[in-house]
PDB file of C-alpha atoms in Angstrom:
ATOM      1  CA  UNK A   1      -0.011  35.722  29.334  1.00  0.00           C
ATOM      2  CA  UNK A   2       1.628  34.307  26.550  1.00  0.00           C
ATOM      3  CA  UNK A   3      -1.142  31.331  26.402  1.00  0.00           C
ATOM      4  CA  UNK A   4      -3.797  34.428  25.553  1.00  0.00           C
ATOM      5  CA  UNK A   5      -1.158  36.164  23.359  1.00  0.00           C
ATOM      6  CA  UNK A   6      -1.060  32.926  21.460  1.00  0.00           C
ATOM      7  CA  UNK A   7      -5.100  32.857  20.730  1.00  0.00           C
ATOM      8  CA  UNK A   8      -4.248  36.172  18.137  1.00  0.00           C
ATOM      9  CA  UNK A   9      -3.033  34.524  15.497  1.00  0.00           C
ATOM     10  CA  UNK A  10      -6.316  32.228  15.562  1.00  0.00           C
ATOM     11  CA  UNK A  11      -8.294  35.219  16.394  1.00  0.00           C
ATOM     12  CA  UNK A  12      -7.128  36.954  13.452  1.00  0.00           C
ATOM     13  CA  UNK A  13      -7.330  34.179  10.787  1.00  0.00           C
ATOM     14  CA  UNK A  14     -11.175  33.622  12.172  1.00  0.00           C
ATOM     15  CA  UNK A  15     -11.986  36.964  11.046  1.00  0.00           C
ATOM     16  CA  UNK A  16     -11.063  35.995   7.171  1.00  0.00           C
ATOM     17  CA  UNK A  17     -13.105  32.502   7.536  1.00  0.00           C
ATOM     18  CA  UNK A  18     -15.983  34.648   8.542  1.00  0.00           C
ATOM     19  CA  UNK A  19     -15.502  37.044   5.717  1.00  0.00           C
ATOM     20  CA  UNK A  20     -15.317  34.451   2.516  1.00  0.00           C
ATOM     21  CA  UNK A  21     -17.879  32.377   4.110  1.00  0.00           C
ATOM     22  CA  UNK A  22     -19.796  35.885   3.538  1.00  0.00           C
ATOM     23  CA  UNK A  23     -18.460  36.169  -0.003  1.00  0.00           C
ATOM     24  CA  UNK A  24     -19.577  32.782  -0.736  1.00  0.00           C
ATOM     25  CA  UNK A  25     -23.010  32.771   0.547  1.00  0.00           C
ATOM     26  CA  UNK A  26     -23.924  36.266  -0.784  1.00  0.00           C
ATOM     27  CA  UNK A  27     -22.192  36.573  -3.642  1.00  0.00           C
ATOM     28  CA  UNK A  28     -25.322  37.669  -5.549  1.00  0.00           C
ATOM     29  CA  UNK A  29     -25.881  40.386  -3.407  1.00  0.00           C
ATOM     30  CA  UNK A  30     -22.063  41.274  -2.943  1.00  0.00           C
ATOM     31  CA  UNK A  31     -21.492  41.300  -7.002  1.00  0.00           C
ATOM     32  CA  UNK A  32     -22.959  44.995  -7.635  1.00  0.00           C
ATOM     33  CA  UNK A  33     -20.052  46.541  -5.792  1.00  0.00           C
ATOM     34  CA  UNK A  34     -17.098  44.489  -7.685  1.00  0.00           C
ATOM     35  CA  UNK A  35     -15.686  47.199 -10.368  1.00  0.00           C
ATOM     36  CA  UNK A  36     -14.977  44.770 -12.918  1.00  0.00           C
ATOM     37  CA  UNK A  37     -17.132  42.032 -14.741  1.00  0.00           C
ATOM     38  CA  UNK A  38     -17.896  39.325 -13.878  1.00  0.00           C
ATOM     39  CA  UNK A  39     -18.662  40.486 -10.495  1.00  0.00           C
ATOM     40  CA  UNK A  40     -20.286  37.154  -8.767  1.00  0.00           C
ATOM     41  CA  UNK A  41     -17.150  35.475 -10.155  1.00  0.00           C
ATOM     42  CA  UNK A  42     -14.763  37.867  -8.214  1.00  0.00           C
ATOM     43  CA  UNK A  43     -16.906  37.658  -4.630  1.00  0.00           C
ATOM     44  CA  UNK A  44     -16.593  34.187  -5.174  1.00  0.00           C
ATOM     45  CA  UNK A  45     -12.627  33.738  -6.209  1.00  0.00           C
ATOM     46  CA  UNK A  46     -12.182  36.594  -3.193  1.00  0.00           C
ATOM     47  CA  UNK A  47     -14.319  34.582  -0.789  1.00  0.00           C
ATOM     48  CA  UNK A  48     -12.239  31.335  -1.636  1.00  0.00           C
ATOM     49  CA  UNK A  49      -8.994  33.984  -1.490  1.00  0.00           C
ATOM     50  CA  UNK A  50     -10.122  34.623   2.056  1.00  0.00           C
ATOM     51  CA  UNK A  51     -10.396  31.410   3.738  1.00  0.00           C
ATOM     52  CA  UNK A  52      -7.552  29.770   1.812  1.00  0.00           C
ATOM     53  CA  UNK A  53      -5.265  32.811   3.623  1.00  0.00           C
ATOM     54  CA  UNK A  54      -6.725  31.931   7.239  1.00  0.00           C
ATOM     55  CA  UNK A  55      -5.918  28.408   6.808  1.00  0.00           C
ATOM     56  CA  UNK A  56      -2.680  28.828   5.551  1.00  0.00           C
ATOM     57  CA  UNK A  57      -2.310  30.983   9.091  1.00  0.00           C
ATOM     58  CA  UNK A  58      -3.839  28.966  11.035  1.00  0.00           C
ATOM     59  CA  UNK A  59      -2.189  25.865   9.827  1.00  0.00           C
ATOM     60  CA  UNK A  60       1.796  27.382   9.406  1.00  0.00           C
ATOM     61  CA  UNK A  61       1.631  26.354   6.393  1.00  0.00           C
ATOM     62  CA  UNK A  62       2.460  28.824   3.380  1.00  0.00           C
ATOM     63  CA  UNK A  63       1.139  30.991   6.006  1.00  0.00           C
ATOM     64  CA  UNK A  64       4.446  34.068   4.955  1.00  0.00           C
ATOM     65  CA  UNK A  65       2.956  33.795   1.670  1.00  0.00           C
ATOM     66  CA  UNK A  66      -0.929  33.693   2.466  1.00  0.00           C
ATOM     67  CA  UNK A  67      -0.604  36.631   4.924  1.00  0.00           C
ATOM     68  CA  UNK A  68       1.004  38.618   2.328  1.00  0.00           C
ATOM     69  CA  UNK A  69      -1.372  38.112  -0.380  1.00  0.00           C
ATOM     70  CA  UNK A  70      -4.144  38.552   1.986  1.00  0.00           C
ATOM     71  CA  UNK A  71      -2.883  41.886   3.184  1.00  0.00           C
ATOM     72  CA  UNK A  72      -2.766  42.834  -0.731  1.00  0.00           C
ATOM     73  CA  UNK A  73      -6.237  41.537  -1.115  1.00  0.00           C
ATOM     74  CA  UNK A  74      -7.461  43.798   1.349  1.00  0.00           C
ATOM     75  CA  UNK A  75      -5.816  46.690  -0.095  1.00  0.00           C
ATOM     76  CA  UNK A  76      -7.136  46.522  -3.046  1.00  0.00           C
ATOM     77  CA  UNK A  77     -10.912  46.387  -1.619  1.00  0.00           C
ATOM     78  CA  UNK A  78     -10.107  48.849   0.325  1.00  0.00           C
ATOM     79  CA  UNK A  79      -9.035  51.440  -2.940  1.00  0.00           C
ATOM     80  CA  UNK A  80     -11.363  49.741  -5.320  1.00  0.00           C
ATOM     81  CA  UNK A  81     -14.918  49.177  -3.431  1.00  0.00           C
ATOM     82  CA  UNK A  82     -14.660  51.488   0.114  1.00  0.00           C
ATOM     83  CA  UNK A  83     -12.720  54.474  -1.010  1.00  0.00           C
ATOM     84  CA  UNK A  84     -14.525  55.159  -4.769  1.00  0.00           C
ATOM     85  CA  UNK A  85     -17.850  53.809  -2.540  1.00  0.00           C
ATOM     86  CA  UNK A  86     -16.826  56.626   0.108  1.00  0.00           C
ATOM     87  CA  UNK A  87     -16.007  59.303  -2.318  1.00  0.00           C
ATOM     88  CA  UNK A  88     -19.705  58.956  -4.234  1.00  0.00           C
ATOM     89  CA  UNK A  89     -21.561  58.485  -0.746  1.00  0.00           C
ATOM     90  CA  UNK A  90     -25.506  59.454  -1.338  1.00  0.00           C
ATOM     91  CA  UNK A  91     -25.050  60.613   2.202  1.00  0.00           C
ATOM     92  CA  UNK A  92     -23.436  60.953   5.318  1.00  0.00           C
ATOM     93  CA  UNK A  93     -24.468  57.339   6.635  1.00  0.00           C
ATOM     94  CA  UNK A  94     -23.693  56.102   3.630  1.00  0.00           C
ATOM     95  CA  UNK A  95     -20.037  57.718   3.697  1.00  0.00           C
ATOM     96  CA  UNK A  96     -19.516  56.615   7.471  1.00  0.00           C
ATOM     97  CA  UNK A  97     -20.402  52.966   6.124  1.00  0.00           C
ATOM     98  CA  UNK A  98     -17.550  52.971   3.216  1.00  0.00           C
ATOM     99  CA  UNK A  99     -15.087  55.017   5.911  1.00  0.00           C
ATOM    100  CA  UNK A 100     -15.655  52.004   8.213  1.00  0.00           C
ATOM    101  CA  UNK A 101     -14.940  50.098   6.054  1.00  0.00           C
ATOM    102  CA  UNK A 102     -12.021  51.470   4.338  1.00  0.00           C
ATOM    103  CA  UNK A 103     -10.577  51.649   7.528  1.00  0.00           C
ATOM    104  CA  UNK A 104     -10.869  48.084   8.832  1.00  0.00           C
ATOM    105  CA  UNK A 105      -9.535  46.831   5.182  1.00  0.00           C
ATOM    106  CA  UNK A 106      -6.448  48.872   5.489  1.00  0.00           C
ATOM    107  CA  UNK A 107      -5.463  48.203   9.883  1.00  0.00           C
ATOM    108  CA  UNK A 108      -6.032  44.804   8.622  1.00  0.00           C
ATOM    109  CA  UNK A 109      -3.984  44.591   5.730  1.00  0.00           C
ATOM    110  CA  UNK A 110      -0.992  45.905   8.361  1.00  0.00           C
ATOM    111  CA  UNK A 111      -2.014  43.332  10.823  1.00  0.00           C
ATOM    112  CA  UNK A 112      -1.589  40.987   8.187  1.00  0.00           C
ATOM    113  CA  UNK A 113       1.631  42.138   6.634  1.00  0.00           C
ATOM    114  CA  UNK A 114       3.036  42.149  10.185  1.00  0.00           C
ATOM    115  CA  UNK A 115       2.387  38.590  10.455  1.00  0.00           C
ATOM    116  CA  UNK A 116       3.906  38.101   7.285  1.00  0.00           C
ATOM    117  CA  UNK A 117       7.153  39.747   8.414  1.00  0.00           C
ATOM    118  CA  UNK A 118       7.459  38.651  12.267  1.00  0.00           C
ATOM    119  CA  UNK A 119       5.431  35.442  12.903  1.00  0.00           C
ATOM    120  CA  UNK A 120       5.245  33.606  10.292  1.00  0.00           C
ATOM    121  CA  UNK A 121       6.971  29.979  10.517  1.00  0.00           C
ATOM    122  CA  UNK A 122       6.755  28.618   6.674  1.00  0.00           C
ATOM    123  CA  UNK A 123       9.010  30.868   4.837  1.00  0.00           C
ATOM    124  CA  UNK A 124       9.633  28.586   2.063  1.00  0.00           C
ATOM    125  CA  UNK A 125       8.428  30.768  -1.054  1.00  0.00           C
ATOM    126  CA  UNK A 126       8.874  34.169   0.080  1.00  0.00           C
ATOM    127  CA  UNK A 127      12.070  33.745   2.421  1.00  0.00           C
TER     128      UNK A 127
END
């Protein structure tokens, strides 16, 4: 059991390769829903963000730190691009979309905040 329990940290960190390899290659596309200018500049700093956090996990390396500031990362998609996108939804698809969304930035902000506070092994800058 605790050989499959082990795979979560990898599974998790996966996710956030995933995602800024997605920032990266669409940041064109992605750069209309970034509230401040310049938009492709912030998918692509958020993309890099993203993957730099999931090797940092996946590595033990900085990974206190990298969980952190990816869990903060997420939060703030989640209240700057789902929740205003949710609140001026065209229609109900649309506002199902954002919810999803919303939703999955936020559980995995606390999924990564709890790795940041119970399984992280490099505490070395934020004890």
């Amino acid at each position: 059991m605790n050989a499959v329990l082990g795979l979560g940290k990898y599974l998790f960190a996966v996710i956030f390769i995933v995602f800024g390899l997605g920032h990266l290659g669409n940041a064109g596309a992605m750069a209309g829903m970034v509230p401040i200018p310049p938009g492709e500049l912030w998918v692509y700093v958020t993309g890099v963000a993203l993957i730099a956090g999931a090797v940092s996990i996946i590595i033990g390396k900085y990974d206190k730190l990298g969980a952190a500031l990816l869990g903060v990362l997420l939060l703030i998609f989640a209240l700057s691009i789902h929740l205003p996108g949710m609140m001026n939804a065209a229609d109900a698809m649309a506002k199902q979309g954002f919810m999803g969304n919303l939703l999955k930035d936020i559980g995995l902000a606390g999924g990564a905040w709890m790795y940041a506070s119970s399984l992280a092994k490099d505490k070395s800058i934020i004890g």
